[in-house]
Short mmCIF file of C-alpha atoms in Angstrom, two decimals:
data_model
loop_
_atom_site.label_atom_id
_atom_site.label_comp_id
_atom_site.label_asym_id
_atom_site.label_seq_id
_atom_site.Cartn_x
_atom_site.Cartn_y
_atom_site.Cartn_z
CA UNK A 1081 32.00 80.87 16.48
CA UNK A 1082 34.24 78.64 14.66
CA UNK A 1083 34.18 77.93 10.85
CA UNK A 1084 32.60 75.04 10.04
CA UNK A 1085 34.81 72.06 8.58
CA UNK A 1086 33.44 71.92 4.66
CA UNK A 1087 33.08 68.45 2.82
CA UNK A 1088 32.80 67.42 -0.93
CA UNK A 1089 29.56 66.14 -0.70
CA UNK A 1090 31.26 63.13 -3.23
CA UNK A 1091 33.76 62.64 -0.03
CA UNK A 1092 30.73 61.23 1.84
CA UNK A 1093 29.12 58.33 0.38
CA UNK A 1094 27.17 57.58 3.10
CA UNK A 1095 25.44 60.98 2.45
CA UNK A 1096 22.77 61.94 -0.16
CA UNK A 1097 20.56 64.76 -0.31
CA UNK A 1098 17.47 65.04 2.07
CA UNK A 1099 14.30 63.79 0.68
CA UNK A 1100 12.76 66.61 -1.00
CA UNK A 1101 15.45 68.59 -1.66
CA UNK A 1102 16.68 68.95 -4.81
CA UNK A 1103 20.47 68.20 -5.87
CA UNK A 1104 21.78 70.64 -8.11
CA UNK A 1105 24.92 69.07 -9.53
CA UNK A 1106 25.05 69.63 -13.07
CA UNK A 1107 22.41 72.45 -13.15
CA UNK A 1108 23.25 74.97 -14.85
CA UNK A 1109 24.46 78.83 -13.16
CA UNK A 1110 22.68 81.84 -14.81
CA UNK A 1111 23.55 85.72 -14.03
CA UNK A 1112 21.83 88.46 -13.48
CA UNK A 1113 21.06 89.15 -16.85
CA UNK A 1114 19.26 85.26 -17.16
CA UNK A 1115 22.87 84.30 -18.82
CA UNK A 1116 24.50 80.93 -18.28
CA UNK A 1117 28.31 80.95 -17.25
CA UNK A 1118 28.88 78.46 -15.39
CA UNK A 1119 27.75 74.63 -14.05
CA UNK A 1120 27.33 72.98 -10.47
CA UNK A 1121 30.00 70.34 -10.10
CA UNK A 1122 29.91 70.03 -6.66
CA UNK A 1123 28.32 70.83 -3.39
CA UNK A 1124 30.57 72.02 -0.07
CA UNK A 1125 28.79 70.41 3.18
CA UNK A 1126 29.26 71.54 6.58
CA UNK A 1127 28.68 68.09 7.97
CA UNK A 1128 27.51 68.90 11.54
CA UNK A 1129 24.89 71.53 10.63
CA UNK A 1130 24.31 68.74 7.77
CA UNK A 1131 23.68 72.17 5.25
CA UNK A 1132 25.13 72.56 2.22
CA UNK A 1133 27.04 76.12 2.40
CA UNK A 1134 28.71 76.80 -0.69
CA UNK A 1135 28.15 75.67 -4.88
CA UNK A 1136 31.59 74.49 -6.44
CA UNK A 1137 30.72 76.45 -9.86
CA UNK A 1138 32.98 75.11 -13.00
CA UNK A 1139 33.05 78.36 -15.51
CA UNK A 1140 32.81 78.26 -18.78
CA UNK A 1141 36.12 78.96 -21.16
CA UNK A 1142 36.36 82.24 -22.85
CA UNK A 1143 34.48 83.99 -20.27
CA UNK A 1144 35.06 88.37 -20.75
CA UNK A 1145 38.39 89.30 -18.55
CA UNK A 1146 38.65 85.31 -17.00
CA UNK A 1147 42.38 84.17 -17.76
CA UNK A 1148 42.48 80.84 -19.38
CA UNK A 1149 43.32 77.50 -17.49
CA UNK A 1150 46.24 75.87 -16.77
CA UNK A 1151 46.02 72.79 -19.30
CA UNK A 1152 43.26 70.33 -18.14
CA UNK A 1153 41.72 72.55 -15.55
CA UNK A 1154 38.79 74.42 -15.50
CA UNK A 1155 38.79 77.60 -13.45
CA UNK A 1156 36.15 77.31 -10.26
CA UNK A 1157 34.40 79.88 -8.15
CA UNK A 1158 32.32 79.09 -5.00
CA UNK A 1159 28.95 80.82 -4.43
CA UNK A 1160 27.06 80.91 -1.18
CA UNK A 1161 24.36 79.06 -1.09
CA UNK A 1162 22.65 82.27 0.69
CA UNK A 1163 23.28 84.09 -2.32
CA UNK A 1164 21.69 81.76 -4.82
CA UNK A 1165 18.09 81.09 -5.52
CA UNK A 1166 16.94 77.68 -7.42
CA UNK A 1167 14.65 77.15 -10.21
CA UNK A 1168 14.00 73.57 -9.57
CA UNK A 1169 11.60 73.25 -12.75
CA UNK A 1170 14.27 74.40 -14.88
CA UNK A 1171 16.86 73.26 -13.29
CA UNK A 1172 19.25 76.58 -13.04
CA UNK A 1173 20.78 78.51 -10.09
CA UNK A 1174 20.24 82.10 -10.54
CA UNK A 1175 22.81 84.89 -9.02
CA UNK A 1176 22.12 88.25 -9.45
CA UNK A 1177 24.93 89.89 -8.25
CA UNK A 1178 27.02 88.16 -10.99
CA UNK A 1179 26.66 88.34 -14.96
CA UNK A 1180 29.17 86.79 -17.56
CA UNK A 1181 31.06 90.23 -17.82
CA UNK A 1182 31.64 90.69 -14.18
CA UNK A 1183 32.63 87.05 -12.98
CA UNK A 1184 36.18 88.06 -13.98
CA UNK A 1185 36.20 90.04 -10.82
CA UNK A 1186 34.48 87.21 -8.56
CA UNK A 1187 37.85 85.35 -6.24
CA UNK A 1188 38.97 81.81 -8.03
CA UNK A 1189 38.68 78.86 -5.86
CA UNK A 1190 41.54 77.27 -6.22
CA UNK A 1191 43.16 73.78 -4.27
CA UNK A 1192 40.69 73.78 -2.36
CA UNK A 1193 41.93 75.92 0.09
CA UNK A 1194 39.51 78.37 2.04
CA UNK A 1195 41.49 80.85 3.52
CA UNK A 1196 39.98 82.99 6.18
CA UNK A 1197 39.90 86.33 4.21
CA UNK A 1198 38.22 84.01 1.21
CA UNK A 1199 34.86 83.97 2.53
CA UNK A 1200 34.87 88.11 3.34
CA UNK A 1201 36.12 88.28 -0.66
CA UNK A 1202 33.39 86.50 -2.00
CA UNK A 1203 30.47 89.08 -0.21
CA UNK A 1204 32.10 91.76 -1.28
CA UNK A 1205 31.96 90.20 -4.75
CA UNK A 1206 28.88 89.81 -4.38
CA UNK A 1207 28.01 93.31 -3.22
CA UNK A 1208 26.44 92.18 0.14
CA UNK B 326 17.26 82.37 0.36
CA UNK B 327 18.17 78.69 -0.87
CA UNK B 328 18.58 76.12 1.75
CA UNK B 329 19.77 72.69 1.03
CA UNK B 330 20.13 69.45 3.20
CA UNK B 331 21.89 66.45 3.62
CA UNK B 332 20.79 62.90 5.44
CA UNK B 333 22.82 59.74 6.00
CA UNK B 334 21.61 57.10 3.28
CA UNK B 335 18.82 55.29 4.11
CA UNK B 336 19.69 51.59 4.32
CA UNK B 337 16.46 49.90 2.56
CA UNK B 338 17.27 47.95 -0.47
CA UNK B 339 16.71 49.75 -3.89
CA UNK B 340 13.04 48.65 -5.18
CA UNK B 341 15.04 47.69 -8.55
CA UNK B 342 16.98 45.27 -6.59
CA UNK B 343 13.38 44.01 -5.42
CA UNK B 344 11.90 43.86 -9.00
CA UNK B 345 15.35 42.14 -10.10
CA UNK B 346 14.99 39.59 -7.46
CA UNK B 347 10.85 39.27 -8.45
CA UNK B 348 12.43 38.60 -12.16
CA UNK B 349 14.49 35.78 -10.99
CA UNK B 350 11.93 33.91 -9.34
CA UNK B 351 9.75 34.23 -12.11
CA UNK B 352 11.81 32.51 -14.69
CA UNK B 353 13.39 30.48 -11.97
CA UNK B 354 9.58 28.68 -11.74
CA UNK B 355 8.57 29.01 -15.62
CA UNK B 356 11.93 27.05 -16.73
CA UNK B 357 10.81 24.42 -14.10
CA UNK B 358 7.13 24.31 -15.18
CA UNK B 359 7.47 25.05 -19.24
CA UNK B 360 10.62 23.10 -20.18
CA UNK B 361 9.95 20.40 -22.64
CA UNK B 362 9.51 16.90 -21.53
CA UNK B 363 12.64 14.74 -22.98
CA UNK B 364 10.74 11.68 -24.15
CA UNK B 365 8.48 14.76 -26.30
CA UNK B 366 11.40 15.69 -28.20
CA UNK B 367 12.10 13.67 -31.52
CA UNK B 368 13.51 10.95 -32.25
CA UNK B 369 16.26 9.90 -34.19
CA UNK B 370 15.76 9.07 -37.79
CA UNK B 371 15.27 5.67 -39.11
CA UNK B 372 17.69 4.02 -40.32
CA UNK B 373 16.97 3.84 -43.89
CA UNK B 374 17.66 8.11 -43.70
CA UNK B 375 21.06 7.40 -42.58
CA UNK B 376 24.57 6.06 -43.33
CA UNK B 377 24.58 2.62 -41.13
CA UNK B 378 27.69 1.92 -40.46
CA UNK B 379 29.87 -0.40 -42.29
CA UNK B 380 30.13 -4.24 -41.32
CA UNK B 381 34.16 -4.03 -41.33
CA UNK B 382 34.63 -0.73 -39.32
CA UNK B 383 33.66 -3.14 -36.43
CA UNK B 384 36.21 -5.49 -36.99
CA UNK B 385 38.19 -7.05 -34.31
CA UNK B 386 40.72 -4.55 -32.72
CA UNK B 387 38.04 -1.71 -33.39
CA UNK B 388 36.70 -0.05 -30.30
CA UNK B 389 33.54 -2.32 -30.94
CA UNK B 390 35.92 -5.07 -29.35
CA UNK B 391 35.16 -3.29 -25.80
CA UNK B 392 31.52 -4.31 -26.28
CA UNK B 393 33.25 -7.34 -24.04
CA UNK B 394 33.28 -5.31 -21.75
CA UNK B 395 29.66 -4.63 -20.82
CA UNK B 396 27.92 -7.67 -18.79
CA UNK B 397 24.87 -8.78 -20.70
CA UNK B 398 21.58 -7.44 -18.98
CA UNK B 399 19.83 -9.59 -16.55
CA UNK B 400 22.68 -9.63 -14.29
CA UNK B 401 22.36 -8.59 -10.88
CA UNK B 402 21.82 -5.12 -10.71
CA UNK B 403 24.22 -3.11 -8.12
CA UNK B 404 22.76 -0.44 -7.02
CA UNK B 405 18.65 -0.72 -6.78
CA UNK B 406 17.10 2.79 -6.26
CA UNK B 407 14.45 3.03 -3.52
CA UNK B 408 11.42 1.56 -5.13
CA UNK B 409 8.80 1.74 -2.35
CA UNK B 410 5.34 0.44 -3.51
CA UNK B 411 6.32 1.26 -7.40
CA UNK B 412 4.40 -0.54 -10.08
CA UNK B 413 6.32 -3.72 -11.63
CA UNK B 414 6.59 -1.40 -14.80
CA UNK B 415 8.31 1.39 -13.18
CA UNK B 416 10.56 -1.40 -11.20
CA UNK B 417 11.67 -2.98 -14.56
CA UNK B 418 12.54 0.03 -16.29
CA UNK B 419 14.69 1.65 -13.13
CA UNK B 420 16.09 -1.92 -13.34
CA UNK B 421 17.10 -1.62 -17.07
CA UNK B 422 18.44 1.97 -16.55
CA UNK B 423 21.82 1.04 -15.28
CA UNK B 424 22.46 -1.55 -18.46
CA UNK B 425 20.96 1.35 -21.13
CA UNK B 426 23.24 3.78 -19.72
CA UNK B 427 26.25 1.44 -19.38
CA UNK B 428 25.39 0.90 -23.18
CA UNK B 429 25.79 4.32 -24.40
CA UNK B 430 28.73 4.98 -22.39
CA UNK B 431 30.66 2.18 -24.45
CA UNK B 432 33.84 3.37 -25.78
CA UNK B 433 32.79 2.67 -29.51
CA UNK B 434 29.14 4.25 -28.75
CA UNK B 435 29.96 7.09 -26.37
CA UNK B 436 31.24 9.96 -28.61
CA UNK B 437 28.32 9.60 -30.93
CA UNK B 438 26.24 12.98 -30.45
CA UNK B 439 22.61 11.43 -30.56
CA UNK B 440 23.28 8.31 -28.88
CA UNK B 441 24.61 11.41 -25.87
CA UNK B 442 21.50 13.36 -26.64
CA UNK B 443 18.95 10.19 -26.18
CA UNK B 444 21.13 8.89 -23.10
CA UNK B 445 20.51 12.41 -21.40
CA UNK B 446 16.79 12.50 -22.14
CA UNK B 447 16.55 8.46 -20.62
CA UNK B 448 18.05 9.23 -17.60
CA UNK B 449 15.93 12.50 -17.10
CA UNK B 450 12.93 10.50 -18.12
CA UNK B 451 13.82 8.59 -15.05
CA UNK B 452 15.09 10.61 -12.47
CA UNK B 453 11.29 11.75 -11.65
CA UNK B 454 10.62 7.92 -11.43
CA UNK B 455 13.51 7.62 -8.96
CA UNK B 456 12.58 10.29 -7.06
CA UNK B 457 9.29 7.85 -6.30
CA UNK B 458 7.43 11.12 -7.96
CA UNK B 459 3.63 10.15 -8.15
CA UNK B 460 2.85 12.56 -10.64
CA UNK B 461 5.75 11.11 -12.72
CA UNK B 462 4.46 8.89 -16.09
CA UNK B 463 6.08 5.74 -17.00
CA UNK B 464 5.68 6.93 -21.03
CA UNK B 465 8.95 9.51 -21.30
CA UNK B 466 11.28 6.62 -19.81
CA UNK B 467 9.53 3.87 -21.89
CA UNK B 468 9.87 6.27 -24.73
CA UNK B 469 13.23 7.66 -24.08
CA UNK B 470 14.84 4.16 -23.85
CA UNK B 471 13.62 3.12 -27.01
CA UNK B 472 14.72 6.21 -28.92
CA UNK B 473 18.28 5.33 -26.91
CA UNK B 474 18.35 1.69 -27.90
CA UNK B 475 17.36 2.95 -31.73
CA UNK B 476 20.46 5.42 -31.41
CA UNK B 477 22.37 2.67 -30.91
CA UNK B 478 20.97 0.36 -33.60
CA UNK B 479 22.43 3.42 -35.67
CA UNK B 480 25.39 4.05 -34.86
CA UNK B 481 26.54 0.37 -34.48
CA UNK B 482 24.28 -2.51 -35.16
CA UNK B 483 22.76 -2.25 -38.59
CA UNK B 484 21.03 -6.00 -38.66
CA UNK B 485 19.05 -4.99 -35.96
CA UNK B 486 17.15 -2.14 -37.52
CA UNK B 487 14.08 -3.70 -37.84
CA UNK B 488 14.17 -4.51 -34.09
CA UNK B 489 14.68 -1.11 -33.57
CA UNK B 490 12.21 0.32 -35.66
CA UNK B 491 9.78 -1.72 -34.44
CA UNK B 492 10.46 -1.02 -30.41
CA UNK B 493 10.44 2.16 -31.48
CA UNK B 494 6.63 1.75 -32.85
CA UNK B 495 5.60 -0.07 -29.67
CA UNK B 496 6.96 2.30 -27.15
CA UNK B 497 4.79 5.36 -29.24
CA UNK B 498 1.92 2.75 -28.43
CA UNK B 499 2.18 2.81 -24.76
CA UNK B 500 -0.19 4.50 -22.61
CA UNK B 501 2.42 5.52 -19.93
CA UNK B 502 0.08 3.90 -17.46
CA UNK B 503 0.14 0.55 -15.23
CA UNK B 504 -2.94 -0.02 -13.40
CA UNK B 505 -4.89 -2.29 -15.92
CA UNK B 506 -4.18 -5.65 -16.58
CA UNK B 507 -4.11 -4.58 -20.24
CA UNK B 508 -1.46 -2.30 -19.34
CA UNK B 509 0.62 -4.01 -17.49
CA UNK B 510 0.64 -6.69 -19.75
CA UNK B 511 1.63 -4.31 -22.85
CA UNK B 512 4.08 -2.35 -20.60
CA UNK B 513 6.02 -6.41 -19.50
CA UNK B 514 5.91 -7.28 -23.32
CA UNK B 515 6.95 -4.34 -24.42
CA UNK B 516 9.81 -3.97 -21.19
CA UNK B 517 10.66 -7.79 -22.09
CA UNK B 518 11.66 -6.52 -26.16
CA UNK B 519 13.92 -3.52 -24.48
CA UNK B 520 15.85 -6.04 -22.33
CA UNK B 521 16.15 -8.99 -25.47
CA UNK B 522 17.45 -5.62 -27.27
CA UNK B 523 19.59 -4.58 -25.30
CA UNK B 524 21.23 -8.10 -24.34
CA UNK B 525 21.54 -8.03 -27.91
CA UNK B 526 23.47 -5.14 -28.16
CA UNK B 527 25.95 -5.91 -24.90
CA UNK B 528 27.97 -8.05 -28.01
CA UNK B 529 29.87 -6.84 -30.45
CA UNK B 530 27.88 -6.08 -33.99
CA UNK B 531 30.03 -8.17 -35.63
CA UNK B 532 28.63 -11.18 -33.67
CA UNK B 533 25.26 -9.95 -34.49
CA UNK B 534 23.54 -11.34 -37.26
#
């Protein structure tokens, strides 16, 4: 099976999210522990399933053991959404497997480049 | 497990666009319906309330000298607007409507603000009446050229305030009507004063005594 080609959802303006479902840009991204340490910025589409597969996840500065940013950069993780749940009333995306002491250890996304060993890094992040 | 979709955009217009559009066609139809009828709005004040103009400021050489210019009324008129089975009332005022707007645009009358004002109201008074509207009254162009011709009187021909004043008077008497004899006969009379008014005012003031 080949791996699907992923889209900014923002690269697609003749896209928007189904009816019904919600769109979780902005919302914030709570741990394990109910703790907030990051935010949706954007969502990764594989445009021929028409799915959204992965959360582009902007962490917060000053996170335990996360090295700073360059200058005017934020540092970015990207979560499966199969390892997410969503709290539409609130408004939050909860990960277990993660808390804000142990993102440190969770792969940067960086360039946006997906490299094939990327995808195996993140699950064993995320302990599945 | 989350699951989240995506859809092409659907191409129906936004419903704001629809209210926007709703909006527009609302106050598209109230300015049409609401706005104020010209001949309603006030008229200028008497001349007693003003400065008249001074006799010499009209001297020869002054842009009053271009009065020349403009043909006395009662000449042939050049372009007639469709009249159709109008009454002679509405006839003799489209008639006049060319000479009372020649008038106003006069080089030593046309930069005066009211005398612009009262020119704009007479010819919308009128344009209903050209338009052969039946609805349309004969008062707000009966009105409206009076107010113009008393504009006038202001601005350039003191002697003739009384005239003025008193067309003024008349035209605030008139019914707007033309079916009765009554009517017709005040709406002629009074018709006959704006055209001996305004031939008087085709000279220059200082040939008016």
């Amino acid at each position: 099976m080949s791996s699907p080609i992923l889209r900014r959802l923002r690269d697609l303006p003749t896209f928007e999210m189904a009816t019904g479902d919600p769109d979780p840009r902005g919302w914030a991204v709570r741990g394990g522990d109910g703790q907030a340490f990051g935010t949706v910025t954007e969502l990764l589409v594989d445009l021929e399933s028409r799915r959204v597969l992965y959360l582009n996840v902007e962490l917060e500065r000053g996170l335990p053991g996360v090295p700073a940013p360059p200058p005017h950069a934020e540092t970015q993780i990207l979560l499966p959404l199969s390892a997410v749940n969503l709290d539409m009333e609130g408004n939050n995306v909860f990960v277990t497997a993660l808390r804000r002491d142990t993102v440190s250890s969770y792969p940067p996304f960086v360039d946006f480049i997906l490299p094939s060993e990327f995808e195996g890094a993140m699950q064993q992040a995320l302990g599945s | 497990m989350a699951e989240l979709r995506i859809q092409p955009k659907k191409s129906a217009p936004s419903p704001w666009l629809l209210v926007a559009l709703a909006v527009v066609v609302l106050a598209a139809a109230a300015y049409f319906f609401l706005r104020p009828d010209p001949a309603d709005e006030p008229a200028p004040a008497p001349a007693a309330t003003s400065a008249p103009a001074p006799a010499d400021s009209l001297a020869p050489g002054s842009p009053a000298a271009a009065a020349r210019a403009t043909p006395p009324p009662g000449d042939s008129i050049e372009t007639s607007p469709p009249l159709g089975n109008a009454s002679p009332a509405r006839i003799r005022l489209l008639e006049l409507g060319p000479q009372l707007t020649q008038l106003a645009d006069r080089t030593d009358l046309r930069d005066d603000a009211t005398i612009r004002e009262q020119r704009d109201n007479f010819t919308s008074a009128t344009s209903r009446l050209e338009d052969n509207d039946p609805a349309a009254s004969l008062r707000p162009g009966l009105v409206a050229a009076a107010n113009l011709l008393l504009a006038v009187q202001q601005k350039g021909y003191p002697n003739l305030e009384t005239e003025a004043n008193a067309l003024t008077l008349q035209a605030s008497e008139l019914s707007g009507r033309d079916a009765t004899p009554t009517e017709q006969t005040q709406n002629r009379t009074y018709l006959a004063q704006v055209a001996s008014l305004l031939n008087t005012m085709s000279y220059p003031a200082k040939d008016v005594l």
